[in-house]
Tab-separated table of C-alpha atoms and ligand atoms in Angstrom:
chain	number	residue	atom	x	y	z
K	10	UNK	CA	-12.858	-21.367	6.979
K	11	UNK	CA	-12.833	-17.693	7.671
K	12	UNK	CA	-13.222	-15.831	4.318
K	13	UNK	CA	-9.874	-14.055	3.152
K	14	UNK	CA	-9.435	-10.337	3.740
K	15	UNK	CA	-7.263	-7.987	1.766
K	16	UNK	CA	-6.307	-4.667	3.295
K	17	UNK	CA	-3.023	-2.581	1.735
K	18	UNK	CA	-1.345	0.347	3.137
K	19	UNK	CA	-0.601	3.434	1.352
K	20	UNK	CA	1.021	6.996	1.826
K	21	UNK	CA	3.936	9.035	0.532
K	22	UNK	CA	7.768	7.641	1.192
K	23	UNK	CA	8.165	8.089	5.215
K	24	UNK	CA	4.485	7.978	6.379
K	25	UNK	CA	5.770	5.444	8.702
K	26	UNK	CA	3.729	2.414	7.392
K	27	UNK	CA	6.027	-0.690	8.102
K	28	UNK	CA	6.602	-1.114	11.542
K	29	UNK	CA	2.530	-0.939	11.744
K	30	UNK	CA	2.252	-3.465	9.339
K	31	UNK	CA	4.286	-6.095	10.851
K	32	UNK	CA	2.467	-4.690	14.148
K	33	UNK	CA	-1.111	-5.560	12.428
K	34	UNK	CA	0.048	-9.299	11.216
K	35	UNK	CA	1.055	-10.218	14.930
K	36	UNK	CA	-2.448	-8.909	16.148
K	37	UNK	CA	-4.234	-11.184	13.473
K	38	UNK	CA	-2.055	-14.114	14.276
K	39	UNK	CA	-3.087	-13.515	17.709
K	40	UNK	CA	-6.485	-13.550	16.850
K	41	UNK	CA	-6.110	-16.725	15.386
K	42	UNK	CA	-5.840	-15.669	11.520
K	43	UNK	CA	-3.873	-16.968	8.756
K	44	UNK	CA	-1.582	-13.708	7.491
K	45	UNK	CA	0.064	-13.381	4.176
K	46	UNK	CA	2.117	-10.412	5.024
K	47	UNK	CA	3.264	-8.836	1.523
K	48	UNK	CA	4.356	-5.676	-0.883
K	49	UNK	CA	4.505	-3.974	-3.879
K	50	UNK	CA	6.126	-3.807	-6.225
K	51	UNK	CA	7.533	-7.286	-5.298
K	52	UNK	CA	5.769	-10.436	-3.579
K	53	UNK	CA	6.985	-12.998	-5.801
K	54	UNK	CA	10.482	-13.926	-7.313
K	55	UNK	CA	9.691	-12.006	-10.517
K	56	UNK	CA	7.994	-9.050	-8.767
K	57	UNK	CA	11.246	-8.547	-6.897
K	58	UNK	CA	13.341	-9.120	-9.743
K	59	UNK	CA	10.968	-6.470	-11.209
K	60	UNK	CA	11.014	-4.465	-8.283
K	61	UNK	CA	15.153	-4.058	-8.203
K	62	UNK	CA	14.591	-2.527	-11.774
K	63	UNK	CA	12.065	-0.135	-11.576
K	64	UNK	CA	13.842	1.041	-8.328
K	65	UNK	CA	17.365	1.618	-9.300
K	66	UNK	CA	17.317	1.718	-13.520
K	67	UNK	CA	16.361	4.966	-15.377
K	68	UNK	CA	13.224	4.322	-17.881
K	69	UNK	CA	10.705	6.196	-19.627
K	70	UNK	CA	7.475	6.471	-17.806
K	71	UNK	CA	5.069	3.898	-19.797
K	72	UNK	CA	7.935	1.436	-18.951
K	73	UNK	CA	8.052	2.030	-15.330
K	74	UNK	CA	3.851	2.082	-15.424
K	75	UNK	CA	3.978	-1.750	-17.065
K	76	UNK	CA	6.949	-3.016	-14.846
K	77	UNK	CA	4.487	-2.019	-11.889
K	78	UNK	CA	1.508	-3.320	-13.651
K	79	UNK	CA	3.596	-6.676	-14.556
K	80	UNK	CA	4.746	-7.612	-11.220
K	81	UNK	CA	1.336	-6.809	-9.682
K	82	UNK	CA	0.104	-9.554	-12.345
K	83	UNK	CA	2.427	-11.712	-11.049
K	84	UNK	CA	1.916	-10.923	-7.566
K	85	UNK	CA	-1.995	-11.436	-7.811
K	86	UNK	CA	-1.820	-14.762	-9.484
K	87	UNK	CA	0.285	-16.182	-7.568
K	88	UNK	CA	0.191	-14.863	-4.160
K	89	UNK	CA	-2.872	-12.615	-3.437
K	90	UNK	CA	-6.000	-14.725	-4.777
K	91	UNK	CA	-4.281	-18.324	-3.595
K	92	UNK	CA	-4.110	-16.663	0.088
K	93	UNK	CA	-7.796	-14.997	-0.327
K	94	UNK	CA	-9.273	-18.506	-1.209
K	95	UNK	CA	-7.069	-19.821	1.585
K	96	UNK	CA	-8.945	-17.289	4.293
K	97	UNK	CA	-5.585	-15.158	4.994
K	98	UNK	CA	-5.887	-11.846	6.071
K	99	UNK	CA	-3.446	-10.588	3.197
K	100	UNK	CA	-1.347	-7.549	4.558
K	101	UNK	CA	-0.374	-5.788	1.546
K	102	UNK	CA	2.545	-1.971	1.843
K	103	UNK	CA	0.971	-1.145	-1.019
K	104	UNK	CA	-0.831	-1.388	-4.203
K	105	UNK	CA	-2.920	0.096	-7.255
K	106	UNK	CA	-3.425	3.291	-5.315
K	107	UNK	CA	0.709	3.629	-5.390
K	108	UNK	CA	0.735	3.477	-9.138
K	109	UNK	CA	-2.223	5.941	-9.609
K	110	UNK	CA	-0.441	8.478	-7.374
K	111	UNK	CA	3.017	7.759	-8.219
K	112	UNK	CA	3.078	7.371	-11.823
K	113	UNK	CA	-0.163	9.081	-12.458
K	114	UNK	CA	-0.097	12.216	-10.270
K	115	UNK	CA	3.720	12.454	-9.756
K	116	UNK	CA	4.905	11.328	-12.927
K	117	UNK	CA	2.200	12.915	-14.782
K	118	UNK	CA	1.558	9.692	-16.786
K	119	UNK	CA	-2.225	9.507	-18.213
K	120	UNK	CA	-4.614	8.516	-15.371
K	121	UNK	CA	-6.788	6.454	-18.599
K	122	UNK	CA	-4.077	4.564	-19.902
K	123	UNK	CA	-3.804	3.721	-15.958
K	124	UNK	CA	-7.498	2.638	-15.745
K	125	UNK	CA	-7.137	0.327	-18.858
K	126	UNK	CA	-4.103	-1.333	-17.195
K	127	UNK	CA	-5.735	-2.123	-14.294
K	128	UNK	CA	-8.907	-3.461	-15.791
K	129	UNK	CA	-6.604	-5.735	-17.340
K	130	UNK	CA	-4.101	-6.938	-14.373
K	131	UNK	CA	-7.402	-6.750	-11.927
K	132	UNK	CA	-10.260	-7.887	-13.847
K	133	UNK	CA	-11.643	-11.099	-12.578
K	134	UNK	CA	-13.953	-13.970	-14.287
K	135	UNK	CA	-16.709	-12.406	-12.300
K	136	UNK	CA	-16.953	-9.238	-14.421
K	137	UNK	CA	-15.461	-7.175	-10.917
K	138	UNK	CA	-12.102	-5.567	-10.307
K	139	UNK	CA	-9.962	-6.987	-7.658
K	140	UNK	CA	-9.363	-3.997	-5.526
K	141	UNK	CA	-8.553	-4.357	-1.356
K	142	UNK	CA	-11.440	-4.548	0.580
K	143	UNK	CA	-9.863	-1.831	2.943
K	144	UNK	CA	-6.927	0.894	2.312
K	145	UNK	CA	-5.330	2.068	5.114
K	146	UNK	CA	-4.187	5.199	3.830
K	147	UNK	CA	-1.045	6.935	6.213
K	148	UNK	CA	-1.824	10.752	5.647
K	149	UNK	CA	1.181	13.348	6.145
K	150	UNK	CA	2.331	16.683	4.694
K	151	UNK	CA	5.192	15.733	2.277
K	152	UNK	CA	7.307	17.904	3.886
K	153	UNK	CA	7.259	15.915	7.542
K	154	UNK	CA	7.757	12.859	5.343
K	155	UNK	CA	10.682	14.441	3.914
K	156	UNK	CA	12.184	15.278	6.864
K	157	UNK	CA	11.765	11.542	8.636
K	158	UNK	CA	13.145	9.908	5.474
K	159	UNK	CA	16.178	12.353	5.148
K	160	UNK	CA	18.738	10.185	6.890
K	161	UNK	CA	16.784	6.625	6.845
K	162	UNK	CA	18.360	4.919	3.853
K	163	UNK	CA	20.196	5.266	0.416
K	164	UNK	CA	17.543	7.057	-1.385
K	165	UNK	CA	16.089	4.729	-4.610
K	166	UNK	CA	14.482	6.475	-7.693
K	167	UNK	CA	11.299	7.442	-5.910
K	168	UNK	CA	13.048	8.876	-2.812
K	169	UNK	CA	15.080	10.853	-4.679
K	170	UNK	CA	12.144	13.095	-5.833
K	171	UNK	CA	11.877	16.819	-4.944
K	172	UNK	CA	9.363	17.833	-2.263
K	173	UNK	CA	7.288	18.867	-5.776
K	174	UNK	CA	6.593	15.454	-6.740
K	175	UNK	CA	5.260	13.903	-2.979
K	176	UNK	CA	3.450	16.946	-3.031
K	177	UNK	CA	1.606	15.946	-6.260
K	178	UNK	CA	1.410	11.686	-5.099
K	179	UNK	CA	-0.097	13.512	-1.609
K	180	UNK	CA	-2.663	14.771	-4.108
K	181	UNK	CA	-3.036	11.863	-6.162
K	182	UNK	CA	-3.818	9.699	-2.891
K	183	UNK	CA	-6.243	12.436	-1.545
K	184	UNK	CA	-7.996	12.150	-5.356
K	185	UNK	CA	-8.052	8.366	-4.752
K	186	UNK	CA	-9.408	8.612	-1.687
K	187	UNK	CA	-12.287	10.775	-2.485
K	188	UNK	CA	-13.400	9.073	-5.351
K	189	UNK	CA	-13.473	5.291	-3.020
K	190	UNK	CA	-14.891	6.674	0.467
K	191	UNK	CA	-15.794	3.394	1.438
K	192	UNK	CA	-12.384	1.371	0.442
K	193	UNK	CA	-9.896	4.249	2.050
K	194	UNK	CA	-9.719	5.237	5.323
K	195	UNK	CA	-7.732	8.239	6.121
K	196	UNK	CA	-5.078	7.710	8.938
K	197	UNK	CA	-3.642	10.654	10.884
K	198	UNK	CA	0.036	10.004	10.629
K	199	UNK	CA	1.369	12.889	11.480
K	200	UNK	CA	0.170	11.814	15.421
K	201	UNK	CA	2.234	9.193	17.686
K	202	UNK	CA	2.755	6.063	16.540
K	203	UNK	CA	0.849	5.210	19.544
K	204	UNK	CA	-2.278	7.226	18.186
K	205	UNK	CA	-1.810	5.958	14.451
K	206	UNK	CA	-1.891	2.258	16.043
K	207	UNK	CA	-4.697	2.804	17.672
K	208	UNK	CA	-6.655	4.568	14.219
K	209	UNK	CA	-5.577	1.526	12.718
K	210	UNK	CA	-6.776	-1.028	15.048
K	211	UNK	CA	-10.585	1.425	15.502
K	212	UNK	CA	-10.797	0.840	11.859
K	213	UNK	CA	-10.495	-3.069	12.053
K	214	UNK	CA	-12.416	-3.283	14.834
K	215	UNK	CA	-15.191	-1.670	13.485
K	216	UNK	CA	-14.966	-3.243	9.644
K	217	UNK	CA	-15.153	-7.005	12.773
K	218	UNK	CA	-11.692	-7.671	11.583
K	219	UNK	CA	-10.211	-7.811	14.204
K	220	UNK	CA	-12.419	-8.598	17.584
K	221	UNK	CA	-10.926	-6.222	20.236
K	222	UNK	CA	-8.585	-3.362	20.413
K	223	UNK	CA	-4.853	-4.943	20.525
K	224	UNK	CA	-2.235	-3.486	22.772
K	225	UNK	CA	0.303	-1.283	21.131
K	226	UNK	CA	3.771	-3.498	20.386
K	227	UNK	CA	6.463	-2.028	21.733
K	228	UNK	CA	7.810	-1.093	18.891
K	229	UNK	CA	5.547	1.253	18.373
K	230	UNK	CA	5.449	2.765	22.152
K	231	UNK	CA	7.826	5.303	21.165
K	232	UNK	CA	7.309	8.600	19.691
X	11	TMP	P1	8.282	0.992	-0.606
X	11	TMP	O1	9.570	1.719	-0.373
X	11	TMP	O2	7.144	1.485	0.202
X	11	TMP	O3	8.414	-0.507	-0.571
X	11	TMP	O4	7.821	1.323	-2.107
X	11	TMP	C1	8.686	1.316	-3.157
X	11	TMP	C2	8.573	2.557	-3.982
X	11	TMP	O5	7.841	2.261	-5.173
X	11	TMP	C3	7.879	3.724	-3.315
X	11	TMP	O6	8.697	4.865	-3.481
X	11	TMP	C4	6.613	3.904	-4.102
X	11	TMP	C5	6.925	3.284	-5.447
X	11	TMP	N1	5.772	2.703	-6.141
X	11	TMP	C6	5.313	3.293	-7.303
X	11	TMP	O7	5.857	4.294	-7.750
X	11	TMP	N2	4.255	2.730	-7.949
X	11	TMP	C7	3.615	1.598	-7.493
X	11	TMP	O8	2.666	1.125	-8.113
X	11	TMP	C8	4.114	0.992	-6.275
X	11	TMP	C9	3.461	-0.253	-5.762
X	11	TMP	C10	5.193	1.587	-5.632
């Protein structure tokens, strides 16, 4: 058997990560992988049940930092490691990198107490973290973001933020990345979906995840 794979997906609200992602678990499939296709906060029934609350209720800002924390716990046990001993290429819209620059750069909540939660929720028998062996990280001014969000959906707590606070989680991701060269991998999204398909697949390819360059879906032929 293969051995598993864990990649997650990251950027500020309207980077454009989804239709990729469901783009990326066809390729895989194609390739003959096993793909747990997945997010956060959510991923199992508590995670969502979680996930409904820490989207829509007001709460102070160490409760929203536990709710995330909580349903990742859930989410790990019983859906991430179970796939990743299975061989699945697990396709994660985001993870720890979402709490660090939501709650901890946006929010202003203490990067530490962050740290300490996630040594607990992601420390493993083996002494290591659990941490994705690849984050595709979806790049773009805030303000672009803003702009392709603005008449998407109903807005939920996070979407609702001023330009101010993506402008801070833009930061917080950039700080992430700096500090994990190796992990994150900077994607252009402000180019064509066309172009950000193809920096995703370059990055697979050349990590031998995936074996050759996949054409673009059609979803994703647009502009
Ligand atoms: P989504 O809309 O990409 O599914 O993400 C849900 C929202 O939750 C998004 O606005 C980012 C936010 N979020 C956090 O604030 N902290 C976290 O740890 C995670 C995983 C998501």
């Amino acid at each position: 058997m293969s051995k598993g794979v864990f990649i997650s997906f990251e950027g500020v609200d309207g980077a454009g990560k989804s239709t990729h992602i469901q783009g990326l678990a066809d390729a895989f499939r194609q390739q003959g992988r096993k793909v747990t296709l997945t997010r956060e906060p959510g991923g199992t029934p508590l995670a969502e049940k979680l996930r409904q609350m820490v989207l829509n209720d007001a709460m102070d800002p160490l409760t929203e930092a536990l709710l995330m924390f909580a349903a990742r716990r859930s989410h790990i046990q019983e859906v991430i490691l179970p796939a990743l001993a299975e061989g699945h290429v697990v396709l994660c819209d985001r993870f720890t990198d979402a709490t660090f620059a939501y709650q901890g750069h946006g929010r202003g909540f203490d990067l530490a107490v962050l740290s300490q939660l996630e040594q607990w929720v992601q420390g493993q028998a083996s002494g290591d973290l659990l941490q994705p062996d690849m984050t595709l990280w979806f790049a773009l001014d805030p303000a672009i973001a803003a702009e392709r969000l603005a008449d998407a959906r109903v807005p939920d707590r996070f979407e609702s933020q001023p330009l101010a606070f993506f402008a801070q989680v833009h930061a917080g991701y950039l700080a992430r990345a700096e500090a994990a060269p190796h992990r994150m991998v900077r994607i252009d999204a402000a180019q064509s979906r066309h172009q950000v398909w193809q920096q995703l697949t370059q990055a697979l390819v050349r990590r031998g995840w995936l074996s050759i360059m996949v054409a673009t879906p059609t979803a994703l032929n647009t502009p």
